[in-house]
């Protein structure tokens, strides 16, 4: 009997769920300097580069046994030096994102449970309990199987799409062309100087690369199905991001982003600024559910990639005991960190960008180059030849330069 291959939708949902996380809430503010036309260009450029680099990981991965992840592939193709650099960046990014999602997810869990189930003002649970509930519930799905993550992520994505369109329907129907194209210009009128500032936030918004080895295993080494699921998943993320930019930047004038930028892009500050131009009372409630499902789906995608990376690095098998050991190493450190430092979400996301550039852009391109030299006959090869390899490396270098320059205060900052 032939085993039925998992659906493309399942893999695409894992990719889309990982990509469309809390980073989305930062996009309108981070890209307010380049405004709508500029943001579309940056989104398309980043989507193409990040999708291509993900396919480069797939190309290299297919030369290795099922279950092989970054540790095995990078060590063999690029050597121990690159493997140490890549391993540190992978572990740092995935652990720091897991911590960030536990802190944010725990906060919303606490808020929702106290809002709907607490009979007193004191509240039913605190932040610690909220973080524990959020982490333990979702960790169970990762421990159980990739298929369980696929099924639950599909439910979360469906809920995200519904809540997204409910929350943005009013905004999209009220888009004003003079605001969208900044024809009622006030204040700062330059766009191009802010393009490098927008790139790193956009890169984090398309991060899914830790899931590629998981999908190779999930689709039983069927490279074409993995590639299709990556294209569909990142395509869904791209459409959601563009619609979100349209909804926000078509209603809130560019100059009015000043108070939102001053508060670090906080979603409540964004809604407060929007309230001057459109009624947003119900949007705030729906966006809370949207943010929760976005964080939960990203948490599942990120931790699934971390889970498989740890299993590969430590050579844990797929038995009940092996998966339990991998689960503890995956979730316990970020959970303890979250309980100790429960308010570090924004800072943690900020630190993830630079390390993510290494293993989501630079290393995938180098892997593709090395695998083509070592393995002449490949079952799957990414389009574009050597030109595409250098094109992706250039993308990575631009992001590294942008992030270092931003940390040094060299880049111009749009203030509204």
CSV table of C-alpha atoms in Angstrom, one decimal:
chain,number,residue,atom,x,y,z
A,1,UNK,CA,0.0,0.0,0.0
A,2,UNK,CA,1.2,3.5,-0.9
A,3,UNK,CA,1.3,6.0,2.0
A,4,UNK,CA,-0.6,9.1,1.1
A,5,UNK,CA,1.7,12.2,0.9
A,6,UNK,CA,0.7,15.1,3.3
A,7,UNK,CA,-1.2,17.9,1.6
A,8,UNK,CA,0.5,20.9,0.2
A,9,UNK,CA,-1.8,23.1,2.3
A,10,UNK,CA,-0.4,21.6,5.5
A,11,UNK,CA,3.2,22.5,4.7
A,12,UNK,CA,2.2,25.9,3.4
A,13,UNK,CA,0.4,26.6,6.6
A,14,UNK,CA,3.5,25.8,8.6
A,15,UNK,CA,5.5,28.2,6.5
A,16,UNK,CA,2.9,30.9,6.5
A,17,UNK,CA,2.2,30.5,10.2
A,18,UNK,CA,5.9,30.8,11.0
A,19,UNK,CA,6.4,33.9,8.8
A,20,UNK,CA,3.2,35.8,9.8
A,21,UNK,CA,4.1,36.4,13.4
A,22,UNK,CA,4.3,39.4,15.7
A,23,UNK,CA,6.7,41.0,13.3
A,24,UNK,CA,3.7,41.9,11.1
A,25,UNK,CA,2.5,44.4,13.8
A,26,UNK,CA,5.8,46.3,13.4
A,27,UNK,CA,5.8,46.5,9.6
A,28,UNK,CA,3.6,49.6,9.1
A,29,UNK,CA,5.6,51.6,11.6
A,30,UNK,CA,9.0,50.3,10.4
A,31,UNK,CA,8.1,51.1,6.8
A,32,UNK,CA,6.4,54.4,7.4
A,33,UNK,CA,9.5,56.3,6.2
A,34,UNK,CA,9.4,54.7,2.7
A,35,UNK,CA,5.6,54.7,2.7
A,36,UNK,CA,3.3,52.6,0.6
A,37,UNK,CA,5.1,52.3,-2.8
A,38,UNK,CA,8.5,51.9,-1.1
A,39,UNK,CA,7.1,49.3,1.3
A,40,UNK,CA,5.7,47.2,-1.6
A,41,UNK,CA,9.1,47.2,-3.2
A,42,UNK,CA,10.9,46.2,0.0
A,43,UNK,CA,8.3,43.5,0.7
A,44,UNK,CA,8.6,42.0,-2.8
A,45,UNK,CA,12.4,42.2,-2.8
A,46,UNK,CA,12.6,40.6,0.7
A,47,UNK,CA,10.0,37.9,-0.2
A,48,UNK,CA,11.9,36.9,-3.3
A,49,UNK,CA,15.3,36.7,-1.6
A,50,UNK,CA,14.0,34.9,1.5
A,51,UNK,CA,12.0,32.4,-0.5
A,52,UNK,CA,15.0,31.7,-2.8
A,53,UNK,CA,17.3,31.3,0.2
A,54,UNK,CA,14.9,28.8,1.7
A,55,UNK,CA,14.9,26.8,-1.5
A,56,UNK,CA,18.7,26.8,-1.4
A,57,UNK,CA,18.5,25.1,2.0
A,58,UNK,CA,16.2,22.6,0.4
A,59,UNK,CA,18.6,21.9,-2.5
A,60,UNK,CA,21.5,21.2,0.0
A,61,UNK,CA,19.3,19.2,2.4
A,62,UNK,CA,18.1,16.7,-0.2
A,63,UNK,CA,21.7,15.3,-0.4
A,64,UNK,CA,21.5,14.1,3.2
A,65,UNK,CA,19.5,11.5,5.1
A,66,UNK,CA,16.0,12.3,6.3
A,67,UNK,CA,16.1,14.1,9.6
A,68,UNK,CA,19.4,15.9,8.8
A,69,UNK,CA,19.2,19.5,9.8
A,70,UNK,CA,21.6,22.5,9.8
A,71,UNK,CA,24.3,20.9,12.0
A,72,UNK,CA,24.9,17.9,9.7
A,73,UNK,CA,24.6,19.8,6.4
A,74,UNK,CA,26.7,22.9,7.3
A,75,UNK,CA,29.4,20.8,8.9
A,76,UNK,CA,29.8,18.6,5.9
A,77,UNK,CA,29.6,21.3,3.2
A,78,UNK,CA,31.2,24.4,4.8
A,79,UNK,CA,33.3,22.9,7.6
A,80,UNK,CA,33.4,23.3,11.4
A,81,UNK,CA,34.1,27.0,11.4
A,82,UNK,CA,31.0,27.9,9.5
A,83,UNK,CA,29.0,25.3,11.4
A,84,UNK,CA,29.9,26.9,14.7
A,85,UNK,CA,28.9,30.4,13.4
A,86,UNK,CA,25.7,29.0,11.9
A,87,UNK,CA,24.9,26.9,14.9
A,88,UNK,CA,25.2,29.8,17.3
A,89,UNK,CA,23.1,32.0,15.0
A,90,UNK,CA,20.4,29.3,14.5
A,91,UNK,CA,20.2,28.5,18.2
A,92,UNK,CA,20.2,32.2,19.2
A,93,UNK,CA,17.5,33.2,16.8
A,94,UNK,CA,15.2,30.2,17.4
A,95,UNK,CA,15.6,30.3,21.2
A,96,UNK,CA,15.2,34.1,21.4
A,97,UNK,CA,12.1,34.0,19.2
A,98,UNK,CA,10.7,31.2,21.4
A,99,UNK,CA,11.3,33.3,24.5
A,100,UNK,CA,9.8,36.3,22.8
A,101,UNK,CA,6.7,34.4,21.8
A,102,UNK,CA,6.3,32.9,25.3
A,103,UNK,CA,6.4,36.3,26.9
A,104,UNK,CA,4.0,37.9,24.4
A,105,UNK,CA,1.7,34.8,24.3
A,106,UNK,CA,1.7,34.6,28.1
A,107,UNK,CA,0.7,38.2,28.3
A,108,UNK,CA,-2.3,37.8,26.0
A,109,UNK,CA,-3.3,34.5,27.6
A,110,UNK,CA,-3.4,36.3,31.0
A,111,UNK,CA,-5.3,39.2,29.5
A,112,UNK,CA,-8.0,37.1,27.8
A,113,UNK,CA,-8.5,34.7,30.7
A,114,UNK,CA,-8.8,37.5,33.2
A,115,UNK,CA,-11.1,39.5,30.9
A,116,UNK,CA,-13.6,36.7,30.3
A,117,UNK,CA,-13.3,34.4,33.3
A,118,UNK,CA,-12.2,36.6,36.3
A,119,UNK,CA,-15.0,37.7,38.6
A,120,UNK,CA,-12.8,40.3,40.5
A,121,UNK,CA,-10.6,43.1,39.4
A,122,UNK,CA,-7.6,41.3,40.9
A,123,UNK,CA,-7.7,38.7,38.0
A,124,UNK,CA,-7.8,34.9,37.9
A,125,UNK,CA,-4.2,34.3,36.8
A,126,UNK,CA,-0.9,36.2,36.6
A,127,UNK,CA,1.7,36.5,33.9
A,128,UNK,CA,3.6,33.4,35.1
A,129,UNK,CA,0.5,31.2,34.8
A,130,UNK,CA,-0.3,32.7,31.5
A,131,UNK,CA,3.1,31.9,30.1
A,132,UNK,CA,3.0,28.3,31.5
A,133,UNK,CA,-0.4,27.7,29.9
A,134,UNK,CA,0.6,29.1,26.5
A,135,UNK,CA,3.9,27.2,26.4
A,136,UNK,CA,2.8,23.8,27.7
A,137,UNK,CA,-0.3,23.7,25.6
A,138,UNK,CA,1.6,24.4,22.3
A,139,UNK,CA,4.7,22.4,23.3
A,140,UNK,CA,2.4,19.3,23.4
A,141,UNK,CA,1.7,19.6,19.7
A,142,UNK,CA,5.4,19.9,18.8
A,143,UNK,CA,6.2,16.9,21.0
A,144,UNK,CA,3.4,14.8,19.5
A,145,UNK,CA,4.3,15.1,15.8
A,146,UNK,CA,4.9,17.4,12.8
A,147,UNK,CA,1.4,16.4,11.5
A,148,UNK,CA,-0.1,17.7,14.8
A,149,UNK,CA,1.7,21.0,14.3
A,150,UNK,CA,0.4,21.1,10.6
A,151,UNK,CA,-3.3,20.5,11.7
A,152,UNK,CA,-3.3,23.0,14.6
A,153,UNK,CA,-1.4,25.6,12.6
A,154,UNK,CA,-4.0,25.3,9.8
A,155,UNK,CA,-6.7,26.0,12.4
A,156,UNK,CA,-4.7,29.0,13.7
A,157,UNK,CA,-4.1,30.4,10.2
A,158,UNK,CA,-7.8,30.0,9.3
A,159,UNK,CA,-8.6,32.0,12.5
A,160,UNK,CA,-5.9,34.6,11.6
A,161,UNK,CA,-7.3,35.1,8.1
A,162,UNK,CA,-10.9,35.5,9.4
A,163,UNK,CA,-9.9,37.9,12.2
A,164,UNK,CA,-7.5,39.7,9.9
A,165,UNK,CA,-10.3,40.4,7.3
A,166,UNK,CA,-12.8,41.3,10.0
A,167,UNK,CA,-10.4,43.8,11.5
A,168,UNK,CA,-9.2,45.2,8.2
A,169,UNK,CA,-12.5,45.1,6.2
A,170,UNK,CA,-13.5,48.6,7.5
A,171,UNK,CA,-10.0,49.9,7.0
A,172,UNK,CA,-9.7,48.6,3.4
A,173,UNK,CA,-13.1,49.9,2.4
A,174,UNK,CA,-12.1,53.4,3.7
A,175,UNK,CA,-8.6,53.6,2.0
A,176,UNK,CA,-8.0,57.1,0.7
A,177,UNK,CA,-5.8,57.5,-2.3
A,178,UNK,CA,-4.4,60.9,-1.3
A,179,UNK,CA,-3.3,59.4,2.0
A,180,UNK,CA,-2.0,56.1,0.5
A,181,UNK,CA,0.2,58.0,-2.1
A,182,UNK,CA,0.9,60.8,0.4
A,183,UNK,CA,-0.6,63.6,-1.8
A,184,UNK,CA,-1.6,65.5,1.3
A,185,UNK,CA,2.1,65.7,2.3
A,186,UNK,CA,3.0,67.2,5.6
A,187,UNK,CA,6.4,67.2,7.4
A,188,UNK,CA,9.2,65.0,6.1
A,189,UNK,CA,9.0,64.3,2.3
A,190,UNK,CA,12.0,62.1,1.7
A,191,UNK,CA,11.6,58.3,1.2
A,192,UNK,CA,14.8,56.8,-0.2
A,193,UNK,CA,17.0,57.5,2.9
A,194,UNK,CA,14.8,55.2,5.0
A,195,UNK,CA,14.9,52.1,2.8
A,196,UNK,CA,17.8,50.4,4.7
A,197,UNK,CA,16.0,50.9,8.0
A,198,UNK,CA,13.0,49.0,6.7
A,199,UNK,CA,15.0,46.0,5.4
A,200,UNK,CA,15.9,44.1,8.6
A,201,UNK,CA,12.3,44.2,10.0
A,202,UNK,CA,11.1,42.9,6.7
A,203,UNK,CA,13.6,40.1,6.8
A,204,UNK,CA,12.4,38.9,10.2
A,205,UNK,CA,8.8,39.0,8.8
A,206,UNK,CA,9.7,36.3,6.2
A,207,UNK,CA,11.7,34.0,8.5
A,208,UNK,CA,10.7,30.3,8.0
A,209,UNK,CA,14.1,28.7,7.2
A,210,UNK,CA,14.3,26.6,10.3
A,211,UNK,CA,11.3,24.6,9.0
A,212,UNK,CA,12.8,23.5,5.7
A,213,UNK,CA,14.5,20.3,7.2
A,214,UNK,CA,11.3,19.5,9.0
A,215,UNK,CA,9.3,19.7,5.7
A,216,UNK,CA,11.9,17.5,3.9
A,217,UNK,CA,11.2,14.9,6.5
A,218,UNK,CA,7.4,15.6,6.5
A,219,UNK,CA,7.1,15.2,2.7
A,220,UNK,CA,9.5,12.1,2.6
A,221,UNK,CA,12.2,13.9,0.6
A,222,UNK,CA,9.8,15.0,-2.2
A,223,UNK,CA,11.7,18.2,-3.2
A,224,UNK,CA,9.0,19.6,-5.5
A,225,UNK,CA,6.3,19.3,-2.8
A,226,UNK,CA,8.5,21.1,-0.3
A,227,UNK,CA,9.3,23.8,-2.8
A,228,UNK,CA,5.6,24.3,-3.7
A,229,UNK,CA,4.7,24.5,0.0
A,230,UNK,CA,7.4,27.2,0.5
A,231,UNK,CA,6.1,29.2,-2.5
A,232,UNK,CA,2.5,29.0,-1.3
A,233,UNK,CA,3.3,29.7,2.4
A,234,UNK,CA,5.5,32.7,1.7
A,235,UNK,CA,3.0,33.9,-0.9
A,236,UNK,CA,0.2,33.9,1.7
A,237,UNK,CA,2.4,35.9,4.0
A,238,UNK,CA,3.2,38.4,1.3
A,239,UNK,CA,-0.5,39.0,0.4
A,240,UNK,CA,-1.3,39.5,4.1
A,241,UNK,CA,1.5,42.0,4.6
A,242,UNK,CA,0.6,44.0,1.5
A,243,UNK,CA,-3.1,44.2,2.5
A,244,UNK,CA,-2.1,45.2,6.0
A,245,UNK,CA,0.1,48.0,4.6
A,246,UNK,CA,-2.8,49.1,2.4
A,247,UNK,CA,-5.2,49.1,5.4
A,248,UNK,CA,-3.0,51.2,7.7
A,249,UNK,CA,-1.1,53.5,5.3
A,250,UNK,CA,-4.3,54.1,3.3
A,251,UNK,CA,-6.0,55.6,6.4
A,252,UNK,CA,-3.3,57.1,8.7
A,253,UNK,CA,-1.3,59.9,7.1
A,254,UNK,CA,2.5,59.5,7.1
A,255,UNK,CA,3.0,62.5,9.4
A,256,UNK,CA,0.6,61.0,12.0
A,257,UNK,CA,3.0,58.1,12.7
A,258,UNK,CA,5.1,60.3,15.0
A,259,UNK,CA,3.3,59.2,18.3
A,260,UNK,CA,3.3,55.5,17.1
A,261,UNK,CA,7.1,55.6,16.4
A,262,UNK,CA,7.7,57.3,19.7
A,263,UNK,CA,6.1,54.3,21.5
A,264,UNK,CA,8.1,51.7,19.5
A,265,UNK,CA,5.3,50.8,17.1
A,266,UNK,CA,3.0,49.7,19.9
A,267,UNK,CA,-0.3,48.3,18.4
A,268,UNK,CA,-2.5,50.2,20.9
A,269,UNK,CA,-0.7,53.5,19.9
A,270,UNK,CA,-1.3,52.7,16.3
A,271,UNK,CA,-5.1,52.1,16.9
A,272,UNK,CA,-5.3,55.3,18.9
A,273,UNK,CA,-3.7,57.3,16.0
A,274,UNK,CA,-6.1,55.6,13.6
A,275,UNK,CA,-9.1,56.4,15.8
A,276,UNK,CA,-8.9,60.0,14.6
A,277,UNK,CA,-9.6,59.0,11.1
A,278,UNK,CA,-11.8,55.8,11.4
A,279,UNK,CA,-13.8,54.1,14.2
A,280,UNK,CA,-11.6,51.4,15.6
A,281,UNK,CA,-13.3,50.2,18.8
A,282,UNK,CA,-14.1,46.7,17.5
A,283,UNK,CA,-10.8,46.5,15.6
A,284,UNK,CA,-8.9,46.5,18.8
A,285,UNK,CA,-10.7,43.5,20.2
A,286,UNK,CA,-10.4,41.5,16.9
A,287,UNK,CA,-6.8,42.5,16.6
A,288,UNK,CA,-6.1,41.0,20.0
A,289,UNK,CA,-7.3,37.6,18.8
A,290,UNK,CA,-5.4,38.0,15.5
A,291,UNK,CA,-2.2,38.8,17.4
A,292,UNK,CA,-2.7,35.8,19.7
A,293,UNK,CA,-3.2,33.4,16.7
A,294,UNK,CA,-0.3,35.0,14.8
A,295,UNK,CA,2.0,34.6,17.8
A,296,UNK,CA,0.8,31.0,18.5
A,297,UNK,CA,1.3,29.9,14.9
A,298,UNK,CA,4.8,31.5,14.7
A,299,UNK,CA,5.6,29.9,18.0
A,300,UNK,CA,4.7,26.4,16.6
A,301,UNK,CA,6.7,27.0,13.4
A,302,UNK,CA,9.8,28.3,15.2
A,303,UNK,CA,9.8,25.6,17.9
A,304,UNK,CA,9.3,22.9,15.3
A,305,UNK,CA,12.4,24.0,13.5
A,306,UNK,CA,14.3,24.3,16.8
A,307,UNK,CA,13.1,20.8,17.8
A,308,UNK,CA,14.4,19.1,14.7
A,309,UNK,CA,17.7,21.1,14.9
A,310,UNK,CA,18.3,19.9,18.4
A,311,UNK,CA,17.3,16.3,17.6
A,312,UNK,CA,19.8,16.3,14.7
A,313,UNK,CA,22.6,18.0,16.7
A,314,UNK,CA,22.3,15.7,19.7
A,315,UNK,CA,21.3,12.6,17.7
A,316,UNK,CA,18.1,12.0,19.6
A,317,UNK,CA,15.9,9.4,17.9
A,318,UNK,CA,12.1,9.7,17.1
A,319,UNK,CA,11.1,7.4,20.0
A,320,UNK,CA,8.9,8.6,22.9
A,321,UNK,CA,11.9,9.0,25.1
A,322,UNK,CA,13.9,10.7,22.3
A,323,UNK,CA,11.2,13.2,21.5
A,324,UNK,CA,10.6,13.9,25.2
A,325,UNK,CA,14.3,14.8,25.7
A,326,UNK,CA,14.3,17.0,22.6
A,327,UNK,CA,11.1,18.7,23.9
A,328,UNK,CA,12.6,19.5,27.3
A,329,UNK,CA,15.8,21.0,25.7
A,330,UNK,CA,13.7,23.0,23.2
A,331,UNK,CA,11.2,24.6,25.6
A,332,UNK,CA,12.7,24.6,29.1
A,333,UNK,CA,15.4,27.3,28.7
A,334,UNK,CA,13.2,29.9,27.0
A,335,UNK,CA,10.3,29.2,29.4
A,336,UNK,CA,12.5,29.7,32.4
A,337,UNK,CA,14.0,32.9,30.8
A,338,UNK,CA,10.4,34.2,30.1
A,339,UNK,CA,9.4,33.5,33.7
A,340,UNK,CA,12.4,35.4,35.0
A,341,UNK,CA,12.2,38.3,32.5
A,342,UNK,CA,8.6,38.6,31.3
A,343,UNK,CA,8.8,42.0,29.5
A,344,UNK,CA,11.6,41.5,27.0
A,345,UNK,CA,9.5,40.9,23.8
A,346,UNK,CA,10.5,44.0,21.7
A,347,UNK,CA,14.2,43.8,22.7
A,348,UNK,CA,14.3,40.1,21.9
A,349,UNK,CA,12.8,40.5,18.5
A,350,UNK,CA,15.3,43.3,17.8
A,351,UNK,CA,18.3,41.1,18.6
A,352,UNK,CA,17.1,38.3,16.4
A,353,UNK,CA,17.5,40.2,13.1
A,354,UNK,CA,21.3,40.2,12.8
A,355,UNK,CA,21.8,36.6,13.6
A,356,UNK,CA,18.9,35.6,11.3
A,357,UNK,CA,20.6,37.2,8.4
A,358,UNK,CA,23.5,34.8,8.7
A,359,UNK,CA,21.6,31.6,8.5
A,360,UNK,CA,18.6,32.8,6.5
A,361,UNK,CA,20.6,34.5,3.7
A,362,UNK,CA,24.4,34.1,3.8
A,363,UNK,CA,24.7,30.4,4.8
A,364,UNK,CA,21.9,29.1,2.4
A,365,UNK,CA,23.7,30.7,-0.6
A,366,UNK,CA,27.0,29.2,0.5
A,367,UNK,CA,25.4,25.8,1.0
A,368,UNK,CA,23.9,25.9,-2.5
A,369,UNK,CA,27.4,26.8,-4.0
A,370,UNK,CA,29.2,24.1,-2.0
A,371,UNK,CA,26.5,21.4,-2.7
A,372,UNK,CA,26.7,22.0,-6.5
A,373,UNK,CA,30.5,21.5,-6.4
A,374,UNK,CA,30.3,18.4,-4.3
A,375,UNK,CA,27.1,16.8,-5.8
A,376,UNK,CA,27.0,17.2,-9.6
A,377,UNK,CA,23.7,15.3,-10.0
A,378,UNK,CA,21.0,16.9,-7.9
A,379,UNK,CA,17.3,15.9,-7.9
A,380,UNK,CA,16.4,19.6,-7.2
A,381,UNK,CA,18.2,22.7,-8.1
A,382,UNK,CA,17.2,26.4,-7.4
A,383,UNK,CA,16.8,28.7,-10.4
A,384,UNK,CA,19.2,31.4,-11.4
A,385,UNK,CA,22.6,29.6,-11.3
A,386,UNK,CA,25.6,31.2,-9.7
A,387,UNK,CA,24.2,34.7,-10.3
A,388,UNK,CA,21.3,33.9,-7.8
A,389,UNK,CA,23.8,32.7,-5.2
A,390,UNK,CA,25.6,36.1,-5.3
A,391,UNK,CA,22.3,38.0,-5.5
A,392,UNK,CA,21.3,36.4,-2.2
A,393,UNK,CA,24.7,37.0,-0.6
A,394,UNK,CA,24.3,40.7,-1.5
A,395,UNK,CA,20.9,40.7,0.1
A,396,UNK,CA,22.4,39.3,3.3
A,397,UNK,CA,25.3,41.9,3.3
A,398,UNK,CA,22.8,44.8,2.8
A,399,UNK,CA,20.8,43.6,5.8
A,400,UNK,CA,24.0,43.2,8.0
A,401,UNK,CA,25.2,46.7,7.0
A,402,UNK,CA,21.7,48.1,7.7
A,403,UNK,CA,21.5,46.5,11.2
A,404,UNK,CA,25.0,47.5,12.3
A,405,UNK,CA,24.6,51.0,11.0
A,406,UNK,CA,21.3,51.3,12.8
A,407,UNK,CA,22.9,50.1,16.1
A,408,UNK,CA,25.6,52.7,15.6
A,409,UNK,CA,23.1,55.5,14.9
A,410,UNK,CA,24.4,56.1,11.4
A,411,UNK,CA,21.1,55.4,9.5
A,412,UNK,CA,18.6,58.3,9.2
A,413,UNK,CA,15.5,57.6,11.4
A,414,UNK,CA,12.0,58.7,10.3
A,415,UNK,CA,10.3,60.4,13.2
A,416,UNK,CA,6.9,61.3,11.5
